[in-house]
Amino acid sequence: MKIKGKYIKRGTIITVVSIIVLTLATMNVSYSSFFSVQTQTNVPVITAGNLSVTAEVTPTPTSPTGDGLMPSSGYTSITSSSSPISGTQNTDYIKESLKITNKSNLKVTVGVSLQNSNIENIQNASPESIVIAIQKNNSWITFGTTSTYWVQLSNLVTSSNGIYPIIKDDIGASSGTGTAVTYDIYMWVKDDAKEEDAEKDISYNISVKAIPAEGQDSSNSVPSVSSKAS
C-alpha cells in the first residue's frame, strides 16, 4: 500500500501505509451528580434523570486500495459547512463514521478524542503530516472557536497524555428510540508531508465520554476542542 507517483519535498516519494483504527476505546459515562438544580420562588428543586448513551463505529471501508493513500491537498477546498469533498476515498483520504445515540431523558455533552493506538510494530506518521476534518450529519464542523473546517493534527491542543480532543458537542434528550448524531471523521496525508514519515502508519483509537449537560462540576467534564495558531 504505497503512494502512487506523488512527490514531495526534494523529489522524495513518501510511502505511508495508511490504516486508520478508529475503535471505541472507552465509553466513560459518569452516574455521579447528574442533577439539574433549578429555583422556583426561591425553593431549590432537584431533578434527576437516567443517563444512557451508546456509541458505535459504523463499518465502512477505510483501508487504502491499490497502492495506497496519496499525499493530497484536497482538504483545502473545504471552506464552508457544505463544501464538496475533493478526491477519492481510500486514495486521497480515509474516513470513519462514529454514531452516538442519546437514549437519556436529559441532554448530554459528549467529548470525542483521538489517541495513538499503540499497537505493537505500528509507528505512526508525525501529527505534522496529518490533516483532519469532521462532518456532523453531513455538514463540516469547525474546531473549537476557530472558523477553520480542517486542521493539521499537530495544531490541535492536546489534553493529558497526548490525547487530541476533536469533538465537543451537546446531544438533546431522547425522543422515542433515541437522539442520534453521526460524525464522519476524515484524514489526509499532507501534500508536503515529512520525508521521514515514509513507510509509517496512521493508526488511532477513538475515545468517547458522555456526561449530563447540566449540573456538573469541574471534576466531571469533557475536554474542549481548540486549535493553535497556524
GROMACS .gro file of C-alpha atoms in nm:
model
  230
    1MET     CA    1   0.000   0.000   0.000
    2LYS     CA    2   0.223   0.277  -0.129
    3ILE     CA    3   0.161   0.625  -0.259
    4LYS     CA    4   0.135   0.631  -0.634
    5GLY     CA    5   0.361   0.872  -0.823
    6LYS     CA    6   0.325   1.152  -0.572
    7TYR     CA    7   0.640   1.350  -0.497
    8ILE     CA    8   0.705   1.581  -0.206
    9LYS     CA    9   1.000   1.780  -0.073
   10ARG     CA   10   1.320   1.741  -0.270
   11GLY     CA   11   1.164   1.489  -0.504
   12THR     CA   12   1.132   1.209  -0.250
   13ILE     CA   13   0.837   0.973  -0.264
   14ILE     CA   14   0.654   0.931   0.063
   15THR     CA   15   0.505   0.586   0.112
   16VAL     CA   16   0.267   0.573   0.402
   17VAL     CA   17   0.085   0.255   0.497
   18SER     CA   18  -0.239   0.418   0.594
   19ILE     CA   19  -0.468   0.214   0.812
   20ILE     CA   20  -0.682   0.413   1.050
   21VAL     CA   21  -0.803   0.222   1.351
   22LEU     CA   22  -1.099   0.411   1.492
   23THR     CA   23  -1.228   0.184   1.764
   24LEU     CA   24  -1.437   0.264   2.064
   25ALA     CA   25  -1.166   0.256   2.326
   26THR     CA   26  -1.367   0.376   2.623
   27MET     CA   27  -1.719   0.487   2.695
   28ASN     CA   28  -1.687   0.693   3.012
   29VAL     CA   29  -2.035   0.760   3.145
   30SER     CA   30  -2.049   0.916   3.488
   31TYR     CA   31  -2.350   0.847   3.703
   32SER     CA   32  -2.239   1.077   3.983
   33SER     CA   33  -2.413   1.409   4.040
   34PHE     CA   34  -2.622   1.407   3.725
   35PHE     CA   35  -2.869   1.654   3.864
   36SER     CA   36  -3.031   1.967   3.730
   37VAL     CA   37  -3.074   2.231   4.000
   38GLN     CA   38  -3.347   2.488   3.946
   39THR     CA   39  -3.501   2.761   4.158
   40GLN     CA   40  -3.871   2.837   4.168
   41THR     CA   41  -3.999   3.102   4.407
   42ASN     CA   42  -3.671   3.070   4.600
   43VAL     CA   43  -3.718   2.698   4.664
   44PRO     CA   44  -3.440   2.471   4.531
   45VAL     CA   45  -3.576   2.192   4.315
   46ILE     CA   46  -3.353   1.898   4.226
   47THR     CA   47  -3.441   1.669   3.937
   48ALA     CA   48  -3.253   1.360   3.822
   49GLY     CA   49  -3.262   1.157   3.504
   50ASN     CA   50  -3.138   0.828   3.364
   51LEU     CA   51  -2.813   0.857   3.167
   52SER     CA   52  -2.795   0.619   2.871
   53VAL     CA   53  -2.562   0.686   2.579
   54THR     CA   54  -2.429   0.446   2.315
   55ALA     CA   55  -2.152   0.491   2.059
   56GLU     CA   56  -2.055   0.275   1.766
   57VAL     CA   57  -1.815   0.293   1.475
   58THR     CA   58  -2.015   0.236   1.160
   59PRO     CA   59  -1.847  -0.026   0.942
   60THR     CA   60  -1.704   0.147   0.636
   61PRO     CA   61  -1.411   0.053   0.412
   62THR     CA   62  -1.113   0.257   0.533
   63SER     CA   63  -0.802   0.069   0.422
   64PRO     CA   64  -0.640   0.221   0.114
   65THR     CA   65  -0.699   0.034  -0.209
   66GLY     CA   66  -0.441  -0.038  -0.476
   67ASP     CA   67  -0.105   0.123  -0.400
   68GLY     CA   68  -0.244   0.319  -0.103
   69LEU     CA   69  -0.310   0.670   0.017
   70MET     CA   70  -0.158   0.960  -0.176
   71PRO     CA   71  -0.047   1.291  -0.022
   72SER     CA   72  -0.318   1.540  -0.107
   73SER     CA   73  -0.423   1.900  -0.058
   74GLY     CA   74  -0.790   1.818  -0.121
   75TYR     CA   75  -0.889   1.937   0.225
   76THR     CA   76  -0.810   2.297   0.125
   77SER     CA   77  -1.133   2.302  -0.077
   78ILE     CA   78  -1.337   2.274   0.247
   79THR     CA   79  -1.421   2.639   0.301
   80SER     CA   80  -1.780   2.614   0.424
   81SER     CA   81  -2.006   2.368   0.604
   82SER     CA   82  -2.145   2.247   0.271
   83SER     CA   83  -1.823   2.224   0.067
   84PRO     CA   84  -1.797   1.913  -0.154
   85ILE     CA   85  -1.529   1.657  -0.081
   86SER     CA   86  -1.234   1.673  -0.317
   87GLY     CA   87  -1.064   1.350  -0.418
   88THR     CA   88  -1.144   0.981  -0.386
   89GLN     CA   89  -1.192   0.789  -0.064
   90ASN     CA   90  -0.917   0.533   0.011
   91THR     CA   91  -0.685   0.711  -0.235
   92ASP     CA   92  -0.680   1.079  -0.136
   93TYR     CA   93  -0.833   1.044   0.213
   94ILE     CA   94  -0.964   0.793   0.462
   95LYS     CA   95  -1.290   0.809   0.653
   96GLU     CA   96  -1.460   0.651   0.952
   97SER     CA   97  -1.811   0.715   1.084
   98LEU     CA   98  -1.898   0.743   1.454
   99LYS     CA   99  -2.262   0.728   1.561
  100ILE     CA  100  -2.354   0.847   1.911
  101THR     CA  101  -2.709   0.796   2.038
  102ASN     CA  102  -2.850   0.964   2.345
  103LYS     CA  103  -3.122   0.744   2.495
  104SER     CA  104  -3.146   0.954   2.810
  105ASN     CA  105  -3.430   1.177   2.919
  106LEU     CA  106  -3.181   1.461   2.959
  107LYS     CA  107  -2.941   1.649   2.733
  108VAL     CA  108  -2.583   1.522   2.736
  109THR     CA  109  -2.244   1.664   2.646
  110VAL     CA  110  -2.015   1.429   2.456
  111GLY     CA  111  -1.641   1.451   2.404
  112VAL     CA  112  -1.452   1.258   2.135
  113SER     CA  113  -1.074   1.224   2.136
  114LEU     CA  114  -0.803   1.059   1.927
  115GLN     CA  115  -0.508   0.874   2.076
  116ASN     CA  116  -0.224   0.672   1.928
  117SER     CA  117  -0.334   0.310   1.906
  118ASN     CA  118  -0.002   0.184   2.048
  119ILE     CA  119  -0.034  -0.137   1.851
  120GLU     CA  120   0.287  -0.337   1.853
  121ASN     CA  121   0.511  -0.276   1.549
  122ILE     CA  122   0.295   0.019   1.440
  123GLN     CA  123   0.476   0.353   1.408
  124ASN     CA  124   0.252   0.648   1.337
  125ALA     CA  125   0.335   0.926   1.096
  126SER     CA  126   0.405   1.254   1.272
  127PRO     CA  127   0.100   1.470   1.353
  128GLU     CA  128   0.251   1.744   1.133
  129SER     CA  129   0.187   1.524   0.829
  130ILE     CA  130  -0.179   1.453   0.904
  131VAL     CA  131  -0.485   1.672   0.842
  132ILE     CA  132  -0.828   1.604   0.992
  133ALA     CA  133  -1.179   1.730   0.907
  134ILE     CA  134  -1.514   1.625   1.052
  135GLN     CA  135  -1.872   1.625   0.929
  136LYS     CA  136  -2.170   1.623   1.167
  137ASN     CA  137  -2.482   1.491   0.998
  138ASN     CA  138  -2.320   1.563   0.659
  139SER     CA  139  -2.210   1.922   0.738
  140TRP     CA  140  -1.850   2.020   0.809
  141ILE     CA  141  -1.788   2.150   1.160
  142THR     CA  142  -1.522   2.390   1.287
  143PHE     CA  143  -1.262   2.316   1.552
  144GLY     CA  144  -1.336   2.493   1.879
  145THR     CA  145  -1.384   2.867   1.843
  146THR     CA  146  -1.197   2.885   1.513
  147SER     CA  147  -1.360   2.933   1.174
  148THR     CA  148  -1.148   2.654   1.024
  149TYR     CA  149  -1.315   2.339   0.887
  150TRP     CA  150  -0.990   2.138   0.875
  151VAL     CA  151  -0.682   2.133   1.092
  152GLN     CA  152  -0.335   1.985   1.095
  153LEU     CA  153  -0.335   1.726   1.373
  154SER     CA  154  -0.029   1.881   1.537
  155ASN     CA  155  -0.217   2.213   1.566
  156LEU     CA  156  -0.485   2.063   1.791
  157VAL     CA  157  -0.429   2.140   2.157
  158THR     CA  158  -0.379   1.811   2.339
  159SER     CA  159  -0.524   1.719   2.675
  160SER     CA  160  -0.345   1.489   2.920
  161ASN     CA  161  -0.118   1.213   2.790
  162GLY     CA  162  -0.108   1.343   2.434
  163ILE     CA  163  -0.478   1.287   2.362
  164TYR     CA  164  -0.632   1.500   2.085
  165PRO     CA  165  -0.986   1.625   2.163
  166ILE     CA  166  -1.163   1.656   1.826
  167ILE     CA  167  -1.534   1.690   1.914
  168LYS     CA  168  -1.726   1.852   2.199
  169ASP     CA  169  -2.098   1.863   2.138
  170ASP     CA  170  -2.439   1.857   2.306
  171ILE     CA  171  -2.699   1.597   2.210
  172GLY     CA  172  -3.060   1.662   2.305
  173ALA     CA  173  -3.274   1.443   2.526
  174SER     CA  174  -3.414   1.128   2.373
  175SER     CA  175  -3.729   1.129   2.168
  176GLY     CA  176  -3.862   0.780   2.110
  177THR     CA  177  -3.577   0.539   2.037
  178GLY     CA  178  -3.307   0.800   2.097
  179THR     CA  179  -3.144   1.111   1.952
  180ALA     CA  180  -2.863   1.005   1.718
  181VAL     CA  181  -2.579   1.210   1.570
  182THR     CA  182  -2.331   1.080   1.313
  183TYR     CA  183  -1.980   1.220   1.286
  184ASP     CA  184  -1.771   1.137   0.978
  185ILE     CA  185  -1.400   1.168   1.055
  186TYR     CA  186  -1.171   1.229   0.756
  187MET     CA  187  -0.791   1.217   0.744
  188TRP     CA  188  -0.543   1.320   0.476
  189VAL     CA  189  -0.166   1.293   0.435
  190LYS     CA  190  -0.045   1.646   0.366
  191ASP     CA  191   0.098   1.715   0.023
  192ASP     CA  192   0.419   1.838   0.190
  193ALA     CA  193   0.435   1.557   0.447
  194LYS     CA  194   0.767   1.493   0.617
  195GLU     CA  195   1.007   1.267   0.431
  196GLU     CA  196   1.083   1.072   0.749
  197ASP     CA  197   0.719   0.961   0.762
  198ALA     CA  198   0.778   0.729   0.467
  199GLU     CA  199   0.650   0.375   0.536
  200LYS     CA  200   0.475   0.484   0.855
  201ASP     CA  201   0.112   0.441   0.961
  202ILE     CA  202  -0.198   0.633   1.057
  203SER     CA  203  -0.338   0.434   1.346
  204TYR     CA  204  -0.554   0.588   1.619
  205ASN     CA  205  -0.810   0.483   1.876
  206ILE     CA  206  -1.117   0.691   1.943
  207SER     CA  207  -1.240   0.760   2.295
  208VAL     CA  208  -1.592   0.882   2.375
  209LYS     CA  209  -1.705   1.035   2.703
  210ALA     CA  210  -2.061   1.140   2.785
  211ILE     CA  211  -2.185   1.344   3.081
  212PRO     CA  212  -2.508   1.527   3.161
  213ALA     CA  213  -2.505   1.874   3.005
  214GLU     CA  214  -2.617   2.042   3.328
  215GLY     CA  215  -2.542   2.011   3.697
  216GLN     CA  216  -2.179   1.900   3.666
  217ASP     CA  217  -1.882   2.048   3.848
  218SER     CA  218  -1.533   2.084   3.702
  219SER     CA  219  -1.432   1.736   3.820
  220ASN     CA  220  -1.674   1.578   3.573
  221SER     CA  221  -1.625   1.739   3.234
  222VAL     CA  222  -1.519   1.667   2.877
  223PRO     CA  223  -1.216   1.845   2.726
  224SER     CA  224  -1.271   2.139   2.495
  225VAL     CA  225  -1.153   2.139   2.133
  226SER     CA  226  -0.910   2.412   2.041
  227SER     CA  227  -0.651   2.480   1.773
  228LYS     CA  228  -0.316   2.654   1.798
  229ALA     CA  229  -0.238   2.948   1.576
  230SER     CA  230  -0.102   2.824   1.244
   0.00000   0.00000   0.00000
